[in-house]
């Protein structure tokens, strides 16, 4: 996919990034953690409670899919336009998204350890 190849070029400054085809789109991974989602030629970054405000303040909404006729928003929000034009901006936003993915993984590990 040319768009995904372009994104990987922009992300060249971030070590360990790869793309995998999934669910009709692509997942962007770093060190085994998914931090980005590409669907319909749109890039979405992983968000959490700590980072979602940066996206919503810019009017960047979540990726939403439909399940049983109901909209299901995911914890991935549309990437800002400047990230698609500037490798430094892309890496900075991708690092935020990767940090959210790491926090989510740590949270899951803590929950699992409590059980």
Backbone as a ProteinNet text record, in pm:
[ID]
protein_1_A
[PRIMARY]
XXXXXXXXXXXXXXXXXXXXXXXXXXXXXXXXXXXXXXXXXXXXXXXXXXXXXXXXXXXXXXXXXXXXXXXXXXXXXXXXXXXXXXXXXXXXXXXXXXXXXXXXXXXXXXXXXXX
[TERTIARY]
84.6	0	89.3	76.7	162.7	151.8	30.4	14.7	90.5	81.5	152	303.2	349.1	492.3	538.1	455.5	487.5	496.4	401.7	404.8	531.8	570.9	692.8	816.2	816.4	926.9	930.2	812.6	806.2	852	828.7	862.5	1003.2	1082.2	1216.8	1302.9	1277.1	1354.2	1317.9	1221.7	1177	1210.9	1309.5	1353.4	1245.8	1249.4	1165.1	1021.8	991	853.4	828.5	712.4	672.4	521.6	474.2	331.4	286.5	166	106.4	-36.3	-71.2	-206.8	-300.9	-414.6	-511.9	-647.4	-753.4	-890.6	-919.2	-863.7	-887.5	-804.8	-720.4	-632.5	-494.9	-425.2	-290.7	-276.7	-195.5	-154.1	-9	25.1	164.4	214.5	326.6	380.7	521.6	555.8	693.4	720.5	824.1	859.7	740	659.7	547.8	420.4	424	305.3	243.9	113.5	44.7	21.9	68.5	51.9	-21	-43.5	-111.3	-199.9	-297.5	-395.3	-417.7	-416.2	-443.5	-568.6	-669.2	-794.5	-844	-879.9	-931.6	-839.3	-710.5	-609.3	-604.9	-639	-633.6	-551.4	-463.2	-379.4	-442.5	-447.9	-496.4	-387.8	-370.2	-271.3	-340.1	-274.2	-321.8	-329.7	-439.6	-457.3	-498.3	-481.6	-531.2	-574.1	-612	-661	-558.3	-431.5	-325.4	-305.8	-333.8	-301.7	-422.2	-541.1	-656.1	-690.4	-664.7	-695.3	-623.4	-500	-424.8	-495.7	-563.2	-632.9	-769	-845.5	-979.4	-973.1	-871.2	-855.8	-837.5	-786.8	-765.9	-880.6	-983.7	-1097	-1068.5	-968.9	-929.9	-1003.8	-1100.2	-1188.1	-1132.8	-1204.7	-1160.6	-1192.8	-1122.4	-1157.9	-1281.8	-1383.9	-1509.7	-1544.6	-1577.4	-1627.9	-1768	-1839.1	-1975.3	-1982.3	-2051.7	-2070.9	-2217.9	-2283	-2425.7	-2507.7	-2470.7	-2543.9	-2514.8	-2419.4	-2385.3	-2243.8	-2222	-2086.1	-1999.5	-1879	-1785	-1655.2	-1640.9	-1515.9	-1401.1	-1284	-1165.3	-1072.1	-971	-875.8	-764.4	-805.7	-716	-782.5	-707.8	-762.7	-683.9	-753.5	-692.9	-567.2	-465.3	-338.3	-354.6	-283.4	-289.5	-223.2	-273.4	-223.9	-75	-21.5	121.2	209.6	158.1	236	253.5	160.7	167	257	302.1	384.8	528.6	556.8	686.9	734.9	849	899.3	921.4	967.8	990.2	858	755.4	622.8	567	586.3	536.9	599.2	729.5	799	751.5	734.3	690	550.7	458.3	323.5	325.5	407.3	417.8	474.5	568.9	624.4	517	430.2	318.6	227.5	198.2	109.4	173	301.3	370.3	370	389.8	385.9	248	140.8	5.9	-9.3	48.6	42.8	118	232.2	310.3	230.8	169.1	89	-27.8	-91.2	-202.6	-154.7	-38.8	15.5	48.7	108	140.3	13.5	-89.7	-217	-277.6	-272.8	-324.1	-244.2	-112.1	-25	-58.5	-82	-117	-250.2	-347.1	-478.9	-468.7	-390.3	-372.6	-303.2	-206	-130.7	-219.6	-320.1	-410.9	-503.7	-528.8	-623.8	-563.1
-118	0	124.6	210.5	329.4	423.7	440.5	528.8	474.7	345.6	283.3	293.2	272.6	287.9	429.7	527.7	668.3	692.2	636.7	652.4	591.4	475.5	411	494.8	562.8	654.6	769.1	826	934.7	888.6	760.8	705.7	646.2	667.1	608.6	650.5	765.7	813.1	745.2	657.8	586.1	438.8	388.6	250.3	147.2	36.1	-78.1	-69.6	19.6	35.3	-56	-121.7	-206.3	-193.5	-239.6	-237.9	-379.8	-412	-543.1	-524.2	-600.4	-596.2	-660.7	-595.5	-650.5	-582.7	-660.4	-608.9	-514.9	-542.4	-457.6	-330.8	-313.1	-197.1	-243.7	-160	-193.1	-149.8	-222.7	-181.9	-137.3	-31.3	12.9	-32.9	-101.7	-162.2	-113.1	-111.1	-85.4	-180.7	-259.3	-356.8	-442	-481.7	-570.1	-504	-374.9	-303.5	-221.2	-232.9	-153.6	-12.5	85.7	225.2	306.5	246.7	317.4	224.1	283.5	210	287.9	218.4	281.7	217.2	299.3	251.9	356.6	312.4	403.6	523.3	493.6	597.3	705.9	669.2	762	697.7	776.9	730.2	770.7	674	696.9	654.5	731.8	699.8	653.5	564.1	514.4	631.2	635.4	737.9	670.5	742.5	699	823.4	806.7	920	1032.7	997	1097.1	1176.3	1115.7	1181.3	1221.8	1171.7	1195.2	1343.7	1421.8	1564.9	1639.5	1598.2	1662.8	1644.8	1533.6	1503.8	1573.2	1560.3	1618.5	1771.6	1831.9	1977.3	2025	1937.3	1971.1	1921.6	1866.2	1815.7	1685.3	1610.3	1483.7	1370	1313.5	1213.7	1073.2	982.3	843.5	763.4	653.6	554.9	484	472.3	410.2	301.9	183.9	77.9	42	-31.2	-67.8	-214.2	-239.2	-376.1	-391.8	-486.9	-509.9	-382	-302.2	-178.9	-63.5	-81.2	25.2	74.9	207.4	260.2	222.3	176.9	135.2	216.7	324.4	401	323.7	338.4	272.4	376.6	330.5	421.3	461.9	494.3	546.1	669.2	781	905.6	947.4	1017.6	1061.1	1143.6	1117.2	1189.8	1331.8	1427	1564.3	1575.4	1666.6	1685.7	1712	1788.6	1821.6	1698.2	1594.5	1471.8	1402.5	1425.2	1361.4	1436.9	1555.5	1638.4	1653.5	1614.7	1644.7	1524.3	1465.7	1348.1	1373.8	1492.9	1522.5	1524.2	1583.9	1585.2	1443.4	1366	1228.2	1147.7	1159.4	1084.5	1130.4	1261.1	1312.9	1258.5	1260.2	1208.5	1057.5	989.2	843	804.1	883.3	854.6	869.3	970.4	986.1	864.3	820.5	705.5	578.5	561.5	443.4	446.6	564.6	577	537.1	574	533.8	381.9	322.2	175.8	105.8	162.2	104.9	114.7	230.9	246.8	147.8	127	32	-109.7	-145.5	-279.5	-296.4	-194.9	-201.8	-214.4	-142	-147.8	-287.6	-347.7	-483.8	-582.9	-564.5	-655.7	-644.2	-522.7	-503.8	-568.2	-552.3	-611.8	-763.6	-818.6	-963.4	-1014.9	-939.2	-981.4	-984.3	-896.3	-890.6	-1011.2	-1072.6	-1186.2	-1312.5
0	0	0	-98.8	-108.8	11.4	66.6	182.7	302.6	325.9	438.8	417.5	295.8	266	294.6	257.8	285.2	436.6	511.4	657.8	715.8	666.8	716.5	684.8	570.5	539	639.6	669.8	767.6	905.8	935.9	1067	1072.9	969.1	963.8	1082.6	1141.6	1255.7	1386.9	1383.7	1503.3	1485	1558.9	1538.3	1571.1	1498.8	1530	1482.7	1387.3	1340.3	1221.1	1222.5	1109.7	1091.6	976.4	946.8	917.2	964.3	937.1	889.9	788.8	735.8	837.1	862.3	955.8	938.2	946.1	943.9	826.6	710.9	594.7	594.2	693	701.2	742.9	818.9	866.5	1010.7	1084	1216.8	1208.4	1279.9	1291.8	1428	1427.3	1548.5	1575	1702.3	1745.6	1861.1	1845.9	1949.3	1990.3	1892.5	1917.9	1967.6	1993.9	2042.6	1930.1	1914.2	1812.3	1865.2	1789.6	1829.3	1723.6	1607.2	1499.6	1420.8	1356.4	1278.1	1149.5	1037.9	908.7	851.5	825.8	767	668.5	549.9	446.9	424.1	411.3	383.4	491	613.9	726.7	837	897.4	1007.3	1139.7	1230.8	1366.6	1464.1	1572.1	1674.2	1802.7	1874.3	2003.7	2102	2177.1	2280.5	2410.9	2519.4	2649.8	2725.6	2850.5	2930.1	2937.4	2934	2944.8	2815.4	2700.8	2573.3	2489.1	2518.8	2431.7	2418.7	2523	2520.6	2409.8	2378.4	2270.2	2136.1	2120.2	1995.5	1990.8	2098.8	2099	2092.5	2151.9	2145.8	2001.9	1915.6	1774.9	1686.6	1749.3	1672.2	1599.9	1647.4	1584.8	1653	1583	1641.6	1638.2	1705.1	1714.1	1588	1574.3	1473.3	1526.1	1442.6	1482.6	1381.6	1432	1345.3	1393.6	1310.5	1345.8	1385.7	1497.1	1544.5	1581.9	1517.9	1541.6	1525.2	1426.2	1397.8	1490.9	1581.3	1676	1651.1	1660.8	1645.1	1765.5	1737.1	1841.1	1827.1	1904.2	1897	1962	1904.7	1958.9	2019.6	2088.9	2154.3	2056.9	1935.4	1831.4	1773.1	1769	1714.4	1591.4	1502.3	1377.2	1403.3	1322.6	1334.7	1282.5	1342.2	1292.1	1155	1075.1	938.9	930.4	1025.4	1018.4	1033.4	1098	1112.6	977.6	887.1	755.7	659.1	699.9	613	659.6	783.4	842.8	924.4	885.3	958.3	1107.6	1144.5	1286.3	1362.9	1303.1	1366.3	1375.2	1267.9	1266.9	1380.7	1394.9	1500.3	1638.1	1657.3	1787.2	1823.5	1728.6	1754.5	1772	1693.6	1705.8	1841.9	1892.9	2025.4	2133.2	2119.8	2214.8	2209.3	2086	2068.4	2124.7	2102.2	2153.7	2307	2365.1	2511.8	2565	2493.4	2534	2524.7	2420.9	2405.4	2518.1	2557.3	2667.7	2798.2	2823.4	2945.4	2947.2	2830.9	2823.2	2853.5	2801.2	2826.6	2975.1	3035.8	3178.3	3262.5	3223.9	3295.5	3286.2	3168	3150.4	3234.6	3239.2	3317.3	3466.3	3515.3	3656.6	3688	3598.3	3618.8	3621.6	3531.3	3524	3650	3700.8	3819.6	3944.4	3947.5	4062.6	4068	3951.2	3946.5	3994.1
[MASK]
+++++++++++++++++++++++++++++++++++++++++++++++++++++++++++++++++++++++++++++++++++++++++++++++++++++++++++++++++++

